[in-house]
XYZ file of C-alpha atoms in Angstrom:
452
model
C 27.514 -10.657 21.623
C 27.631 -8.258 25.161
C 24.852 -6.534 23.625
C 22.983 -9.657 23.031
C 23.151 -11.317 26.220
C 22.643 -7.722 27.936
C 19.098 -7.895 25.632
C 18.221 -11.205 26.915
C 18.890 -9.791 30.902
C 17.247 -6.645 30.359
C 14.276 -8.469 28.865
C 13.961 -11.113 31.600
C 14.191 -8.245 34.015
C 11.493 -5.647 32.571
C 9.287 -9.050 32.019
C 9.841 -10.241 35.203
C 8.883 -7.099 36.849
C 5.824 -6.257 35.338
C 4.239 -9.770 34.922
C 5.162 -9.933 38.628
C 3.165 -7.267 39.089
C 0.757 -7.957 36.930
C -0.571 -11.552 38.097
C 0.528 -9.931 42.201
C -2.672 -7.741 41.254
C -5.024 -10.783 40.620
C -3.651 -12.613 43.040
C -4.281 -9.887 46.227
C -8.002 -9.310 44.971
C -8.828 -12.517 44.713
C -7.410 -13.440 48.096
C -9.406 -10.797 49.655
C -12.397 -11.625 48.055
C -12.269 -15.487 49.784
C -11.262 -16.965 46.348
C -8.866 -20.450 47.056
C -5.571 -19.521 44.505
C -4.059 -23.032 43.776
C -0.742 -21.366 41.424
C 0.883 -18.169 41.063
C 2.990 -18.856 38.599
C 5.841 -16.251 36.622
C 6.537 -17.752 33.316
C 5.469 -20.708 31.814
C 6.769 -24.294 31.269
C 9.025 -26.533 33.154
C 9.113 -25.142 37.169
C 12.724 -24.020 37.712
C 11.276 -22.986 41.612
C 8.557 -24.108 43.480
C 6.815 -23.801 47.269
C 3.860 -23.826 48.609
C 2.715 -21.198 51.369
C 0.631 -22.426 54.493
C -2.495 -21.626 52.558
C -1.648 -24.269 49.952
C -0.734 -22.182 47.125
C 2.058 -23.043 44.703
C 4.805 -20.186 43.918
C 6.354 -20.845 40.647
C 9.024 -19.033 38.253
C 9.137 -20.774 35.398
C 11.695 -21.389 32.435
C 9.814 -19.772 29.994
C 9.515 -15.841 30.953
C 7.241 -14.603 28.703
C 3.851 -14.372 30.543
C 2.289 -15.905 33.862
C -0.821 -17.026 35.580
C -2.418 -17.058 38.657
C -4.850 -20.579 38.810
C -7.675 -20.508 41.046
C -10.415 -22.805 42.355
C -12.756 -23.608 39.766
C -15.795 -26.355 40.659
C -15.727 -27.274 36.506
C -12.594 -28.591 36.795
C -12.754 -30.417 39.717
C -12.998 -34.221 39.366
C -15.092 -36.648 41.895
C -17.321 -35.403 44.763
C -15.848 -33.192 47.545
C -18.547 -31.376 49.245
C -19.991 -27.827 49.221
C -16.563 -27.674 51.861
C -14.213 -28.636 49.371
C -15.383 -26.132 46.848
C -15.064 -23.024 49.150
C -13.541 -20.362 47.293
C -14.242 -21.504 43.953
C -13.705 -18.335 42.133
C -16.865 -19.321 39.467
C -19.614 -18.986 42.492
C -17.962 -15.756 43.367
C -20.683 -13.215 43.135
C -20.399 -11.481 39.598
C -18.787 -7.904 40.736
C -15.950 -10.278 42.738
C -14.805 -11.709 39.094
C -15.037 -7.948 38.036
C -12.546 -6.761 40.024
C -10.366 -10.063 40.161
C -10.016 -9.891 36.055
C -9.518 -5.623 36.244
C -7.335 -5.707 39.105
C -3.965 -7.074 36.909
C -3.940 -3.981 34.402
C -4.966 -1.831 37.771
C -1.707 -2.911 38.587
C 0.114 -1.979 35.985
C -1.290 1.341 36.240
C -0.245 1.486 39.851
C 2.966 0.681 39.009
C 3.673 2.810 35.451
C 2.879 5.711 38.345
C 5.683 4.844 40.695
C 7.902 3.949 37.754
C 7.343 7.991 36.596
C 7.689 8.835 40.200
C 10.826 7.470 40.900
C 12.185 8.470 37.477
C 11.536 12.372 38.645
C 12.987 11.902 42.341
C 16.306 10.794 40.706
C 16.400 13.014 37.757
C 16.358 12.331 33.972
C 18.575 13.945 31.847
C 17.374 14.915 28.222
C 18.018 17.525 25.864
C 16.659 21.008 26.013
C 14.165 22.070 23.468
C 16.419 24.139 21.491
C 16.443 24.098 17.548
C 19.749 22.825 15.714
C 19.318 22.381 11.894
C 15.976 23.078 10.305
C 14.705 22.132 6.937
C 11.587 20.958 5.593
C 8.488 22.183 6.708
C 10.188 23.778 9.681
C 12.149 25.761 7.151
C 9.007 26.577 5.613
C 7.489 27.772 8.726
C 10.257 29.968 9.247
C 12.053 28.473 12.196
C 15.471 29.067 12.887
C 18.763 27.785 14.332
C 18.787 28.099 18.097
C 14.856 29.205 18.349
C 13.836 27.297 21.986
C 10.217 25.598 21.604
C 8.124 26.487 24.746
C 5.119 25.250 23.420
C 3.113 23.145 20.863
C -0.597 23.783 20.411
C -0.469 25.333 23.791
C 0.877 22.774 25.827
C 4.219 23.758 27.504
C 6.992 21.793 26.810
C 10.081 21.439 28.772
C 12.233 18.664 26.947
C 13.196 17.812 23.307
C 11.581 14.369 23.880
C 8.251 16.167 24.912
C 8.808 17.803 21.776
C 9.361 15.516 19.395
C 6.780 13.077 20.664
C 4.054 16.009 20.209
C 5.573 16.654 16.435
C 5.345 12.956 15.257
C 1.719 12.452 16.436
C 0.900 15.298 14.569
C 2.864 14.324 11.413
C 0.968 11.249 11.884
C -2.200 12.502 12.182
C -1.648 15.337 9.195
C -2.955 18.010 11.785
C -1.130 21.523 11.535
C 0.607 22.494 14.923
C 0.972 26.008 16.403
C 3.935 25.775 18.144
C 5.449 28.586 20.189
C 9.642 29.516 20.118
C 11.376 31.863 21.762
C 14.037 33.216 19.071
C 17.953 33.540 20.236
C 17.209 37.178 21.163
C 14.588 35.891 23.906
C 11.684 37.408 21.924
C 8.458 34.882 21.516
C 7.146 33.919 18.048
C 4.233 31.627 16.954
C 5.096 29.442 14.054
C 2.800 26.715 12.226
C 4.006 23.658 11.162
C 1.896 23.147 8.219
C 2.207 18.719 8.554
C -1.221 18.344 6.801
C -0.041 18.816 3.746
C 2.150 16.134 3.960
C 1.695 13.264 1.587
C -0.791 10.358 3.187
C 1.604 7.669 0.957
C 4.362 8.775 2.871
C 6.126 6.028 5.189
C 5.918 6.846 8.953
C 9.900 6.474 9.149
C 10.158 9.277 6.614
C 8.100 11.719 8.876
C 10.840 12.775 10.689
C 13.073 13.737 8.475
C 9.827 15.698 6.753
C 9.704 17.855 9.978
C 12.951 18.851 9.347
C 13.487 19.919 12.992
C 16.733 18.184 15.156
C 18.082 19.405 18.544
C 21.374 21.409 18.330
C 23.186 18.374 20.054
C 22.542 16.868 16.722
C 24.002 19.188 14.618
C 26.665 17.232 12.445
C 29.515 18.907 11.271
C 29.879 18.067 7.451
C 33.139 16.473 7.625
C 33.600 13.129 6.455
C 34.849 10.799 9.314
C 35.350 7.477 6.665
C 35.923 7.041 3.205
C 34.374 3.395 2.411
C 37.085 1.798 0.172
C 36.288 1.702 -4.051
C 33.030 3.903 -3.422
C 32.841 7.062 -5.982
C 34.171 9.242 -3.195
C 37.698 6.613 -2.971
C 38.017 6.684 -6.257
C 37.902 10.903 -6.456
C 40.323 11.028 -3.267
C 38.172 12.333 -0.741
C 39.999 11.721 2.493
C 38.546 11.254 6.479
C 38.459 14.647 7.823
C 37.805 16.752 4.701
C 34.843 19.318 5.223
C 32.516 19.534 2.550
C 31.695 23.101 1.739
C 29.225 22.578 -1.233
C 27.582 19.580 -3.705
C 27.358 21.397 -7.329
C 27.362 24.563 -6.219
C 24.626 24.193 -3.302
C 25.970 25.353 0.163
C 26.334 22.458 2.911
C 26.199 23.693 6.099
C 25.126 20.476 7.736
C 25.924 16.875 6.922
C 22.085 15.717 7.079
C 22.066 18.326 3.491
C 24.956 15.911 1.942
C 22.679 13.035 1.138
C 19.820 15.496 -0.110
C 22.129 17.918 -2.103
C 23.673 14.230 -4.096
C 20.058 12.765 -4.488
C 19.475 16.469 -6.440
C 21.970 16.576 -8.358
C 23.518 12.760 -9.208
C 22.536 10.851 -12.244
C 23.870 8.227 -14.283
C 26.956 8.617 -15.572
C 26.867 12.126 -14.258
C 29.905 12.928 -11.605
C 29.267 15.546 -9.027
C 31.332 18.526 -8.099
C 32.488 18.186 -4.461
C 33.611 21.607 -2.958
C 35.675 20.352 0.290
C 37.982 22.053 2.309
C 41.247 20.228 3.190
C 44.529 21.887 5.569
C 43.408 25.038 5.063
C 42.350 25.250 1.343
C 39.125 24.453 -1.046
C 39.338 21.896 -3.574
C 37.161 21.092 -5.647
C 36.619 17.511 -6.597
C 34.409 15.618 -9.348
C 32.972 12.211 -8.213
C 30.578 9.680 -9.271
C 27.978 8.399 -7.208
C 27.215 4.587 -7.225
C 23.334 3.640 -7.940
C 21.778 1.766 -5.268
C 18.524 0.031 -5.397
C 18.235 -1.387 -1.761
C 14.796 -2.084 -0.049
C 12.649 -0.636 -3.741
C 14.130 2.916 -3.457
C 16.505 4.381 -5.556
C 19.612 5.804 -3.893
C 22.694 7.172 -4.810
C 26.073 6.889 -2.831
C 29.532 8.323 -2.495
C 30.468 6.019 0.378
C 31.021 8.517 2.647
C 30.062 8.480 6.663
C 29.737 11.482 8.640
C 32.320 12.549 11.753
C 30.994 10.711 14.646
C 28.999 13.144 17.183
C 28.937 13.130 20.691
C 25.710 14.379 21.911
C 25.801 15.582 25.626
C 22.187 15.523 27.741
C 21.899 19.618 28.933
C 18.360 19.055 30.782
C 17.347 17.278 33.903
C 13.677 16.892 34.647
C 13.789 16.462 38.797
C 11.549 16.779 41.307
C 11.346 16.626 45.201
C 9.441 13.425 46.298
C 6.103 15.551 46.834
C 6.046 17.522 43.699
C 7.116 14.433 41.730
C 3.733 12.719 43.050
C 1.335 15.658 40.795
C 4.323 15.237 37.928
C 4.079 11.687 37.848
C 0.362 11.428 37.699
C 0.219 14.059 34.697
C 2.765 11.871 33.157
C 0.728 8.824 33.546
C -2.153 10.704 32.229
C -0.154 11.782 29.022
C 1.195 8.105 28.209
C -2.106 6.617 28.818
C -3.584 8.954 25.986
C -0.676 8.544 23.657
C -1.067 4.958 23.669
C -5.089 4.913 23.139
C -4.497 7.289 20.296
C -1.776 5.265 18.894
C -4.357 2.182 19.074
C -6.819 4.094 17.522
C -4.434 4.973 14.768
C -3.759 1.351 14.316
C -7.480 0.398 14.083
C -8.373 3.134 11.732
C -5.139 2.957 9.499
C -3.412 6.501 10.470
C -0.765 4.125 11.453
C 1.125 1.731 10.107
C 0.835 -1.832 11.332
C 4.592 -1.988 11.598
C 4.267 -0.151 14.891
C 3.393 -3.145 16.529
C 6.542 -4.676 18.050
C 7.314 -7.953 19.735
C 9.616 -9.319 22.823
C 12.917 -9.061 19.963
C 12.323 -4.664 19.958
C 11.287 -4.710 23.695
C 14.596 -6.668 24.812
C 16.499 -4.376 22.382
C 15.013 -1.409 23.689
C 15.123 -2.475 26.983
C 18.989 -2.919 27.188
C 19.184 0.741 25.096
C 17.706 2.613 27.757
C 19.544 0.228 30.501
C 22.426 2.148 29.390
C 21.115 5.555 29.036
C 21.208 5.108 33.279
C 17.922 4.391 36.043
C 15.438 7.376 35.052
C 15.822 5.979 31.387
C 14.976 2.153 32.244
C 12.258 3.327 34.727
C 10.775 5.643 31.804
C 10.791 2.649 29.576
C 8.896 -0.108 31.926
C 6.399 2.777 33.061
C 5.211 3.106 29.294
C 5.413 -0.857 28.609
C 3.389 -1.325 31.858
C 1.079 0.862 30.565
C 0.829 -0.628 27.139
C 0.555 -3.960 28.949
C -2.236 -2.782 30.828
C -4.076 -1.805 27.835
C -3.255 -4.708 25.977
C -4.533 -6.351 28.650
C -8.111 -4.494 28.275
C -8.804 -4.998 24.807
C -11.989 -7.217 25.050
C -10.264 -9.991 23.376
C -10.851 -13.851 25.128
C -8.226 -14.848 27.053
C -7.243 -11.702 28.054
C -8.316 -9.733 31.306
C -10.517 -7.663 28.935
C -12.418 -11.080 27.611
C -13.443 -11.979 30.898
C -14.361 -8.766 31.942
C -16.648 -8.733 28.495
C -18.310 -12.115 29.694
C -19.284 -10.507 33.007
C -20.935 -7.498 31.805
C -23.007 -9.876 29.319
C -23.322 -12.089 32.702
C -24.502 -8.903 34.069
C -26.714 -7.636 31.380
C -28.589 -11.165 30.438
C -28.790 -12.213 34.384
C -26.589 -15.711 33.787
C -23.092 -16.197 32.825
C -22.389 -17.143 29.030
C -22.933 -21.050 28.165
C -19.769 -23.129 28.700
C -19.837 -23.615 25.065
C -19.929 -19.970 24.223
C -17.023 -19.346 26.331
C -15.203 -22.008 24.680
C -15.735 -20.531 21.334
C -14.541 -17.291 22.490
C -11.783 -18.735 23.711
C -10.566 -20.364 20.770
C -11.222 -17.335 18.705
C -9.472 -14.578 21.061
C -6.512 -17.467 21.711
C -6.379 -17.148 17.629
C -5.829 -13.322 17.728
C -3.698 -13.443 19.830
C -1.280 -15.707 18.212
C -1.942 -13.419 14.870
C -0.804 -10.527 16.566
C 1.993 -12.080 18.176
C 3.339 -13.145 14.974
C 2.994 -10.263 12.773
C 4.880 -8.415 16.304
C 7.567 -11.456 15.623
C 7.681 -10.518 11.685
C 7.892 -6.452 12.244
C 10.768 -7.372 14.850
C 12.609 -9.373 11.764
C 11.834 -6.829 9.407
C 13.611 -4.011 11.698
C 16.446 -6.855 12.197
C 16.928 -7.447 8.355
C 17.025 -3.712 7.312
């Protein structure tokens, strides 16, 4: 329940913020552009707090926090005759480049402020993990990487963090593109190894791709001792106890409890118990269980209902800057994110990625409470890359959105006249349905995740 309710805060807070932001950057344009703003409005819904300022504009938060609005002077939707006077700073006879920069000047915003988010994240230090190789199997064992090699670099862009790392490695897994990736062995000595990730399967579920790397930071080495024995499972039933170390599955050599599950899927079969070499006060045993057959979620499984020794990973890297160097650092990092997120659009568009990507305010409220508790830099990381994704959401040329209107002025600007009202209407109604399609299937994906 804490962990629900600290969701629900952490949500209202990274929403709050940005939308805040967001509709602050529409608002200030359009002010200085001589456009009358009649609501500024966070949220949506029943007014929980209202004023108005001495220019007549009403300040609203909202009991629904999931969006916003800033509502300006518009002569359409003004009833009876008031003058030329009374429609001063109607924002549709603002000259055309005025609406431009009005409608661009929200996700502007959000760039402005993904940059101080990264800035302040690198004046106070985030911790992460070095870039230092634990386990290795898959197509890293393949490559030839080994325990303890340090990455330094991954198609010739340095890295300095196992986060930069891994983030690199999954958009290449997703993209089936080989990477040359640089280590620097235990010894100190540099070596060039190529992760070979186009030949793996296209069929193959993006959750899987990690695991298909087969590269982990040391802090995530698991020890293979088993840390609970779930009761009438195969491994009850055979006497395996909490806290014996499993040495080998049928023979193969477990070094690492992420080869447990791998070495039973080899080697289990109906009716078909499996010789579990553990060690236990100070001598091997060596004990036959049965696996129980598990057909979960379409995949076949099978499992000794076992669970590993909890680990304890400790953070050995801090990225931290003064406040001047952090300004260079946080605009390269802003630069990075920005590109990560176009190419994982284009993925989306083009089918390189799954549609299960997209996620909805149930992951972002999770996620947002997650890295609430990894400390500041951690939260600030997190609403620097949603404010960016919310900035190109925002651009997407879809009605509705800042990106619609900015469409209907370039036509405006192209053809010489602004789109008929009943054009605009249309669009509306179409880009107001896309947007409720993508909000669901976000809503469903969010379930999905729930429910697995």
């Amino acid at each position: 329940m804490n962990e629900f309710f600290g969701s629900v805060w952490w949500l209202i807070v990274t929403l709050g913020l940005l939308i805040t932001f967001h509709e602050y950057g529409h608002f200030v344009v359009a002010r200085r552009c001589g456009v009358r703003v009649l609501k500024f409005s966070i949220g949506f819904g029943p007014a929980l707090w209202s004023r108005f300022d001495r220019h007549g504009t009403q300040f609203v938060i909202a009991a629904i926090p999931l969006g916003g609005y800033v509502k300006m002077l518009d002569e359409r939707e003004v009833e009876g005759a008031v003058g030329p006077e009374g429609l001063k700073g109607a924002h549709n006879r603002q000259p055309v480049g005025n609406r431009i920069a009005i409608a661009a000047a929200g996700p502007a915003f959000n760039l402005i402020f993904a940059f101080f988010a990264f800035w302040l994240m690198f004046v106070v230090g985030k911790p992460d993990y070095q870039p230092v190789v634990g386990n290795v199997q898959q197509a890293a064992a393949q490559a030839g990487f080994a325990k303890g090699d340090r990455i330094l670099a991954i198609d010739g862009t340095p890295v300095s963090t196992w986060t930069d790392a891994s983030m690199r490695l999954l958009q290449g897994a997703m993209d089936r593109q080989d990477l040359a990736v640089t280590v620097a062995d235990a010894a100190g000595t540099e070596h060039r190894r190529t992760l070979t990730l186009s030949r793996l399967p296209q069929e193959l579920a993006e959750s899987e791709l990690y695991r298909e790397i087969g590269l982990t930071p040391r802090q995530f080495d698991a020890e293979p001792v088993i840390g609970r024995v779930v009761e009438d499972g195969g491994a009850a039933r055979a006497g395996l106890r909490a806290g014996d170390r499993i040495v080998a599955v049928n023979g193969d050599a477990i070094t690492d409890w992420r080869e447990v599950p791998d070495a039973i899927a080899r080697h289990a079969g109906p009716d078909k118990p499996l010789r579990i070499t553990v060690e236990r006060g100070g001598r091997r045993l060596e004990v036959p269980a049965t696996p129980t057959r598990s057909d979960a979620g379409g995949t076949t499984r099978w499992l000794l209902g076992i669970e590993a020794k909890a680990i304890d990973p400790k953070y050995d890297a801090m990225l931290r800057y003064n406040p001047l160097t952090a300004v260079p650092r946080a605009l390269s990092e802003t630069w990075q994110r920005t590109r990560e997120t176009l190419g994982m659009l284009a993925r989306l568009v083009t089918g390189q990625a799954s549609l299960k990507n997209i996620s909805g305010v149930i992951t972002i409220a999770q996620v947002a409470n997650d890295s609430a508790q990894l400390g500041l830099a951690w939260f600030l990381n997190f609403l620097a890359i949603i404010s960016l994704s919310l900035a190109i959401l925002n651009l997407l040329p879809i009605p509705v959105l800042d990106g619609g209107h900015l469409l209907y002025y370039l036509i405006e600007l192209v053809k010489g006249s602004p789109l008929s009202e009943r054009a605009q209407v249309a669009g509306q109604y179409v880009g107001l349905a896309l947007l409720m399609a993508l909000m669901g299937l976000a809503f469903y994906n969010d379930i999905l995740r729930i429910a697995s």
